[in-house]
Amino acid sequence: MSASLLIVEDEEPLQILLSYNFSAEGYRVRQTAQGEDVARLVQEERPDLIILDWMLPGISGIEVCRMLRAKPETRSIPVIMLTARGEEAEKIRGLATGADDYVVKPFSVPELLARARTVLRRVNPEAVADVLTIGDIMLDRVARRVSRNRRDVNLSPTEFRLLEHLMQTPGRVYARSQLLDAVWGRDIYVDERTVDVHVGRLRKSLQRGREPDPIRTVRGMGYAFDERFGRTGRN
Ligand code: CA
């Protein structure tokens, strides 16, 4: 699991509890107590899932959800709504606004984790798959192992996360700053050139002889896992 999660919740103890548990599951968690922050945070990095409290101090969760659904670029981001209201009519209203699922407070954390997994599996199977396979490269998230053409590839933990992140969305170009956030974490200062060094090592570990390079350098932008990699006749 390496999905990115945005938690929008104003109750601090709940925010801490959720952040702790989702991080422990391997999610990259960002959080805010303000519905007003959501548009900016989503633009900075598109989350794979949003957990959204209904009752927020400023803009309500319903409004935030409506706003997300109104824009083409955020329309498909899955949303799980949290609410204290258990009435059927409210539930229907929440789902009508475009939430993908609806959890009534108080809820159990394992239940919410399970719902999150289900929603993600539906919309983004790659984010929750135990094994990612593209062409002759296989990455096993559970065993933390990578192989190419059935031979083991030894990677440092950083290079493993880097490859995992790129393989999750083949073809998507990540800027160095985005890779730093995703792989090294937002709270650590690392120079952007570090990304180049690790991509270099990753390439070296993955390639033997004349095997094709699975990573594409996009000039002036960053890196992507080559979407053409592994397709017959293209490499
Ligand atoms: Ca609240």
mmCIF file of C-alpha atoms and ligand atoms in Angstrom:
data_model
loop_
_atom_site.group_PDB
_atom_site.id
_atom_site.type_symbol
_atom_site.label_atom_id
_atom_site.label_comp_id
_atom_site.label_asym_id
_atom_site.label_seq_id
_atom_site.Cartn_x
_atom_site.Cartn_y
_atom_site.Cartn_z
ATOM 1 C CA MET A 1 0.000 0.000 0.000
ATOM 2 C CA SER A 2 1.408 3.333 -0.980
ATOM 3 C CA ALA A 3 -1.666 5.412 -1.570
ATOM 4 C CA SER A 4 -1.760 9.086 -0.709
ATOM 5 C CA LEU A 5 -4.507 10.147 1.619
ATOM 6 C CA LEU A 6 -5.961 13.518 2.568
ATOM 7 C CA ILE A 7 -7.797 13.683 5.887
ATOM 8 C CA VAL A 8 -10.150 16.625 6.397
ATOM 9 C CA GLU A 9 -11.257 16.534 10.019
ATOM 10 C CA ASP A 10 -11.488 19.281 12.641
ATOM 11 C CA GLU A 11 -11.600 17.105 15.760
ATOM 12 C CA GLU A 12 -7.970 16.947 16.708
ATOM 13 C CA PRO A 13 -7.972 13.614 18.605
ATOM 14 C CA LEU A 14 -9.711 11.948 15.678
ATOM 15 C CA GLN A 15 -7.342 13.553 13.207
ATOM 16 C CA ILE A 16 -4.375 12.193 15.189
ATOM 17 C CA LEU A 17 -5.924 8.744 15.497
ATOM 18 C CA LEU A 18 -6.672 8.517 11.777
ATOM 19 C CA SER A 19 -3.328 9.891 10.723
ATOM 20 C CA TYR A 20 -1.515 7.418 12.978
ATOM 21 C CA ASN A 21 -3.458 4.391 11.787
ATOM 22 C CA PHE A 22 -3.410 5.173 8.088
ATOM 23 C CA SER A 23 0.331 5.957 8.212
ATOM 24 C CA ALA A 24 0.903 2.611 9.917
ATOM 25 C CA GLU A 25 -0.888 0.962 6.974
ATOM 26 C CA GLY A 26 1.582 2.593 4.601
ATOM 27 C CA TYR A 27 -0.520 5.516 3.395
ATOM 28 C CA ARG A 28 1.151 8.861 2.861
ATOM 29 C CA VAL A 29 -1.062 11.099 4.942
ATOM 30 C CA ARG A 30 -1.742 14.809 4.734
ATOM 31 C CA GLN A 31 -4.353 16.484 6.867
ATOM 32 C CA THR A 32 -6.246 19.656 7.502
ATOM 33 C CA ALA A 33 -9.060 20.846 9.741
ATOM 34 C CA GLN A 34 -10.335 23.329 7.146
ATOM 35 C CA GLY A 35 -12.518 22.619 4.157
ATOM 36 C CA GLU A 36 -11.081 25.824 2.670
ATOM 37 C CA ASP A 37 -7.643 24.157 2.383
ATOM 38 C CA VAL A 38 -8.827 21.236 0.297
ATOM 39 C CA ALA A 39 -8.635 22.833 -3.155
ATOM 40 C CA ARG A 40 -5.046 23.944 -2.588
ATOM 41 C CA LEU A 41 -3.901 20.624 -1.073
ATOM 42 C CA VAL A 42 -5.489 18.652 -3.884
ATOM 43 C CA GLN A 43 -3.794 20.845 -6.443
ATOM 44 C CA GLU A 44 -0.391 20.425 -4.748
ATOM 45 C CA GLU A 45 -0.713 16.670 -4.957
ATOM 46 C CA ARG A 46 -3.712 14.723 -6.094
ATOM 47 C CA PRO A 47 -4.627 12.313 -3.293
ATOM 48 C CA ASP A 48 -5.728 8.755 -4.068
ATOM 49 C CA LEU A 49 -8.435 9.099 -1.434
ATOM 50 C CA ILE A 50 -10.024 11.823 0.706
ATOM 51 C CA ILE A 51 -11.540 11.186 4.110
ATOM 52 C CA LEU A 52 -13.880 14.081 4.643
ATOM 53 C CA ASP A 53 -15.732 15.089 7.774
ATOM 54 C CA TRP A 54 -19.249 16.368 7.168
ATOM 55 C CA MET A 55 -19.280 18.948 9.972
ATOM 56 C CA LEU A 56 -16.376 21.329 9.502
ATOM 57 C CA PRO A 57 -15.999 24.830 10.959
ATOM 58 C CA GLY A 58 -16.057 26.767 7.657
ATOM 59 C CA ILE A 59 -17.196 25.164 4.427
ATOM 60 C CA SER A 60 -19.039 21.928 5.211
ATOM 61 C CA GLY A 61 -17.889 18.527 4.004
ATOM 62 C CA ILE A 62 -20.873 18.406 1.670
ATOM 63 C CA GLU A 63 -19.776 21.682 0.061
ATOM 64 C CA VAL A 64 -16.199 20.419 -0.266
ATOM 65 C CA CYS A 65 -17.451 17.247 -1.916
ATOM 66 C CA ARG A 66 -19.664 19.209 -4.295
ATOM 67 C CA MET A 67 -16.726 21.434 -5.197
ATOM 68 C CA LEU A 68 -14.500 18.416 -5.912
ATOM 69 C CA ARG A 69 -17.157 16.828 -8.090
ATOM 70 C CA ALA A 70 -17.715 20.036 -10.036
ATOM 71 C CA LYS A 71 -14.189 20.161 -11.466
ATOM 72 C CA PRO A 72 -13.073 17.693 -14.135
ATOM 73 C CA GLU A 73 -9.584 17.347 -12.619
ATOM 74 C CA THR A 74 -10.870 16.411 -9.149
ATOM 75 C CA ARG A 75 -14.139 14.719 -10.113
ATOM 76 C CA SER A 76 -12.834 11.178 -9.868
ATOM 77 C CA ILE A 77 -10.968 11.443 -6.542
ATOM 78 C CA PRO A 78 -12.701 8.998 -4.199
ATOM 79 C CA VAL A 79 -14.238 10.473 -1.050
ATOM 80 C CA ILE A 80 -15.317 8.754 2.144
ATOM 81 C CA MET A 81 -17.556 10.992 4.264
ATOM 82 C CA LEU A 82 -17.468 10.903 8.057
ATOM 83 C CA THR A 83 -20.481 12.055 9.918
ATOM 84 C CA ALA A 84 -22.268 11.994 13.213
ATOM 85 C CA ARG A 85 -25.588 11.976 11.465
ATOM 86 C CA GLY A 86 -26.906 8.497 11.069
ATOM 87 C CA GLU A 87 -30.255 9.174 9.508
ATOM 88 C CA GLU A 88 -31.007 7.501 6.246
ATOM 89 C CA ALA A 89 -31.984 10.786 4.582
ATOM 90 C CA GLU A 90 -28.603 12.311 5.445
ATOM 91 C CA LYS A 91 -26.816 9.263 4.148
ATOM 92 C CA ILE A 92 -28.640 9.507 0.860
ATOM 93 C CA ARG A 93 -27.823 13.204 0.652
ATOM 94 C CA GLY A 94 -24.140 12.490 1.278
ATOM 95 C CA LEU A 95 -23.989 9.857 -1.418
ATOM 96 C CA ALA A 96 -25.992 12.034 -3.790
ATOM 97 C CA THR A 97 -23.355 14.741 -3.433
ATOM 98 C CA GLY A 98 -20.862 12.281 -4.817
ATOM 99 C CA ALA A 99 -19.237 10.627 -1.814
ATOM 100 C CA ASP A 100 -18.104 7.078 -2.601
ATOM 101 C CA ASP A 101 -18.833 5.797 0.862
ATOM 102 C CA TYR A 102 -20.220 7.039 4.114
ATOM 103 C CA VAL A 103 -19.120 6.141 7.665
ATOM 104 C CA VAL A 104 -21.107 7.141 10.727
ATOM 105 C CA LYS A 105 -19.319 8.295 13.901
ATOM 106 C CA PRO A 106 -18.410 6.670 16.168
ATOM 107 C CA PHE A 107 -16.848 4.087 13.887
ATOM 108 C CA SER A 108 -14.111 1.550 14.417
ATOM 109 C CA VAL A 109 -10.762 2.350 12.838
ATOM 110 C CA PRO A 110 -10.368 -1.156 11.332
ATOM 111 C CA GLU A 111 -13.764 -0.693 9.700
ATOM 112 C CA LEU A 112 -12.721 2.617 8.155
ATOM 113 C CA LEU A 113 -9.411 1.104 6.991
ATOM 114 C CA ALA A 114 -11.333 -1.725 5.348
ATOM 115 C CA ARG A 115 -13.738 0.689 3.638
ATOM 116 C CA ALA A 116 -10.812 2.762 2.401
ATOM 117 C CA ARG A 117 -9.202 -0.329 0.953
ATOM 118 C CA THR A 118 -12.408 -1.331 -0.778
ATOM 119 C CA VAL A 119 -12.912 2.101 -2.327
ATOM 120 C CA LEU A 120 -9.294 2.233 -3.485
ATOM 121 C CA ARG A 121 -9.411 -1.251 -4.929
ATOM 122 C CA ARG A 122 -12.415 -0.229 -6.969
ATOM 123 C CA VAL A 123 -11.005 2.983 -8.390
ATOM 124 C CA ASN A 124 -7.253 2.378 -8.303
ATOM 125 C CA PRO A 125 -6.360 -1.314 -8.022
ATOM 126 C CA GLU A 126 -2.652 -0.545 -8.415
ATOM 127 C CA ALA A 127 -2.614 1.433 -5.172
ATOM 128 C CA VAL A 128 -3.605 -1.585 -3.094
ATOM 129 C CA ALA A 129 -2.218 -4.528 -5.058
ATOM 130 C CA ASP A 130 0.302 -6.685 -3.184
ATOM 131 C CA VAL A 131 2.302 -7.305 -6.323
ATOM 132 C CA LEU A 132 2.893 -4.912 -9.201
ATOM 133 C CA THR A 133 4.030 -6.488 -12.446
ATOM 134 C CA ILE A 134 4.955 -4.557 -15.564
ATOM 135 C CA GLY A 135 6.725 -6.386 -18.361
ATOM 136 C CA ASP A 136 9.476 -8.507 -16.824
ATOM 137 C CA ILE A 137 9.671 -6.393 -13.643
ATOM 138 C CA MET A 138 7.837 -7.571 -10.551
ATOM 139 C CA LEU A 139 7.585 -5.636 -7.303
ATOM 140 C CA ASP A 140 6.249 -7.462 -4.257
ATOM 141 C CA ARG A 141 5.047 -4.990 -1.643
ATOM 142 C CA VAL A 142 4.522 -7.615 1.020
ATOM 143 C CA ALA A 143 7.861 -9.389 0.703
ATOM 144 C CA ARG A 144 9.567 -6.061 -0.186
ATOM 145 C CA ARG A 145 11.264 -7.724 -3.136
ATOM 146 C CA VAL A 146 11.874 -6.791 -6.725
ATOM 147 C CA SER A 147 12.781 -9.111 -9.557
ATOM 148 C CA ARG A 148 13.425 -8.688 -13.235
ATOM 149 C CA ASN A 149 13.121 -11.572 -15.621
ATOM 150 C CA ARG A 150 12.939 -13.843 -12.528
ATOM 151 C CA ARG A 151 16.292 -12.635 -11.181
ATOM 152 C CA ASP A 152 16.344 -10.844 -7.827
ATOM 153 C CA VAL A 153 17.126 -7.148 -7.926
ATOM 154 C CA ASN A 154 18.640 -5.735 -4.751
ATOM 155 C CA LEU A 155 17.425 -2.245 -3.974
ATOM 156 C CA SER A 156 17.876 0.045 -0.985
ATOM 157 C CA PRO A 157 14.631 0.949 0.837
ATOM 158 C CA THR A 158 14.661 4.363 -0.851
ATOM 159 C CA GLU A 159 15.044 2.922 -4.329
ATOM 160 C CA PHE A 160 12.346 0.382 -3.571
ATOM 161 C CA ARG A 161 9.894 3.159 -2.651
ATOM 162 C CA LEU A 162 10.926 5.153 -5.693
ATOM 163 C CA LEU A 163 10.257 2.240 -8.031
ATOM 164 C CA GLU A 164 7.006 1.414 -6.244
ATOM 165 C CA HIS A 165 5.816 4.986 -6.634
ATOM 166 C CA LEU A 166 6.668 5.138 -10.332
ATOM 167 C CA MET A 167 5.231 1.691 -11.123
ATOM 168 C CA GLN A 168 1.931 2.554 -9.527
ATOM 169 C CA THR A 169 1.055 4.958 -12.306
ATOM 170 C CA PRO A 170 3.009 4.089 -15.468
ATOM 171 C CA GLY A 171 3.336 6.997 -17.830
ATOM 172 C CA ARG A 172 2.668 9.630 -15.224
ATOM 173 C CA VAL A 173 5.511 12.119 -15.000
ATOM 174 C CA TYR A 174 6.607 13.140 -11.519
ATOM 175 C CA ALA A 175 8.621 16.268 -10.821
ATOM 176 C CA ARG A 176 11.605 15.798 -8.533
ATOM 177 C CA SER A 177 9.804 17.736 -5.803
ATOM 178 C CA GLN A 178 6.835 15.360 -6.037
ATOM 179 C CA LEU A 179 9.108 12.341 -5.789
ATOM 180 C CA LEU A 180 10.835 13.884 -2.785
ATOM 181 C CA ASP A 181 7.495 14.324 -1.040
ATOM 182 C CA ALA A 182 6.322 10.836 -1.895
ATOM 183 C CA VAL A 183 9.502 8.879 -1.282
ATOM 184 C CA TRP A 184 11.488 10.849 1.281
ATOM 185 C CA GLY A 185 8.575 12.547 3.009
ATOM 186 C CA ARG A 186 7.493 16.111 3.317
ATOM 187 C CA ASP A 187 9.187 16.798 6.634
ATOM 188 C CA ILE A 188 12.735 15.997 5.606
ATOM 189 C CA TYR A 189 14.837 18.419 3.628
ATOM 190 C CA VAL A 190 16.581 16.640 0.769
ATOM 191 C CA ASP A 191 18.169 18.318 -2.224
ATOM 192 C CA GLU A 192 16.390 17.644 -5.521
ATOM 193 C CA ARG A 193 19.594 16.284 -7.039
ATOM 194 C CA THR A 194 19.315 13.378 -4.605
ATOM 195 C CA VAL A 195 16.427 12.152 -6.741
ATOM 196 C CA ASP A 196 18.704 11.992 -9.789
ATOM 197 C CA VAL A 197 21.294 10.016 -7.829
ATOM 198 C CA HIS A 198 18.750 7.443 -6.680
ATOM 199 C CA VAL A 199 17.084 7.167 -10.089
ATOM 200 C CA GLY A 200 20.572 6.513 -11.479
ATOM 201 C CA ARG A 201 21.182 3.728 -8.966
ATOM 202 C CA LEU A 202 17.748 2.297 -9.563
ATOM 203 C CA ARG A 203 18.359 2.141 -13.304
ATOM 204 C CA LYS A 204 21.715 0.496 -12.783
ATOM 205 C CA SER A 205 20.216 -2.148 -10.507
ATOM 206 C CA LEU A 206 17.349 -2.860 -12.886
ATOM 207 C CA GLN A 207 19.309 -3.120 -16.098
ATOM 208 C CA ARG A 208 21.587 -5.904 -17.055
ATOM 209 C CA GLY A 209 23.239 -6.052 -20.448
ATOM 210 C CA ARG A 210 20.976 -4.615 -23.101
ATOM 211 C CA GLU A 211 17.741 -4.820 -21.173
ATOM 212 C CA PRO A 212 15.523 -1.829 -21.890
ATOM 213 C CA ASP A 213 15.388 1.041 -19.411
ATOM 214 C CA PRO A 214 11.974 1.099 -17.709
ATOM 215 C CA ILE A 215 12.381 4.673 -16.467
ATOM 216 C CA ARG A 216 11.848 7.617 -18.728
ATOM 217 C CA THR A 217 13.552 10.952 -18.086
ATOM 218 C CA VAL A 218 11.358 13.839 -19.131
ATOM 219 C CA ARG A 219 13.537 16.845 -19.756
ATOM 220 C CA GLY A 220 12.852 19.793 -17.526
ATOM 221 C CA MET A 221 10.072 17.885 -15.787
ATOM 222 C CA GLY A 222 11.114 14.732 -14.017
ATOM 223 C CA TYR A 223 10.683 10.993 -14.272
ATOM 224 C CA ALA A 224 8.067 8.439 -15.233
ATOM 225 C CA PHE A 225 7.828 4.703 -15.425
ATOM 226 C CA ASP A 226 7.765 4.194 -19.189
ATOM 227 C CA GLU A 227 4.190 3.341 -20.136
ATOM 228 C CA ARG A 228 5.451 1.514 -23.220
ATOM 229 C CA PHE A 229 7.681 -0.717 -21.131
ATOM 230 C CA GLY A 230 6.891 -4.395 -21.440
ATOM 231 C CA ARG A 231 4.628 -4.041 -24.457
ATOM 232 C CA THR A 232 5.571 -6.457 -27.170
ATOM 233 C CA GLY A 233 7.710 -4.992 -29.876
ATOM 234 C CA ARG A 234 8.006 -1.590 -28.279
ATOM 235 C CA ASN A 235 11.164 -2.115 -26.259
HETATM 236 CA CA CA B 1 -16.326 17.836 12.692
#
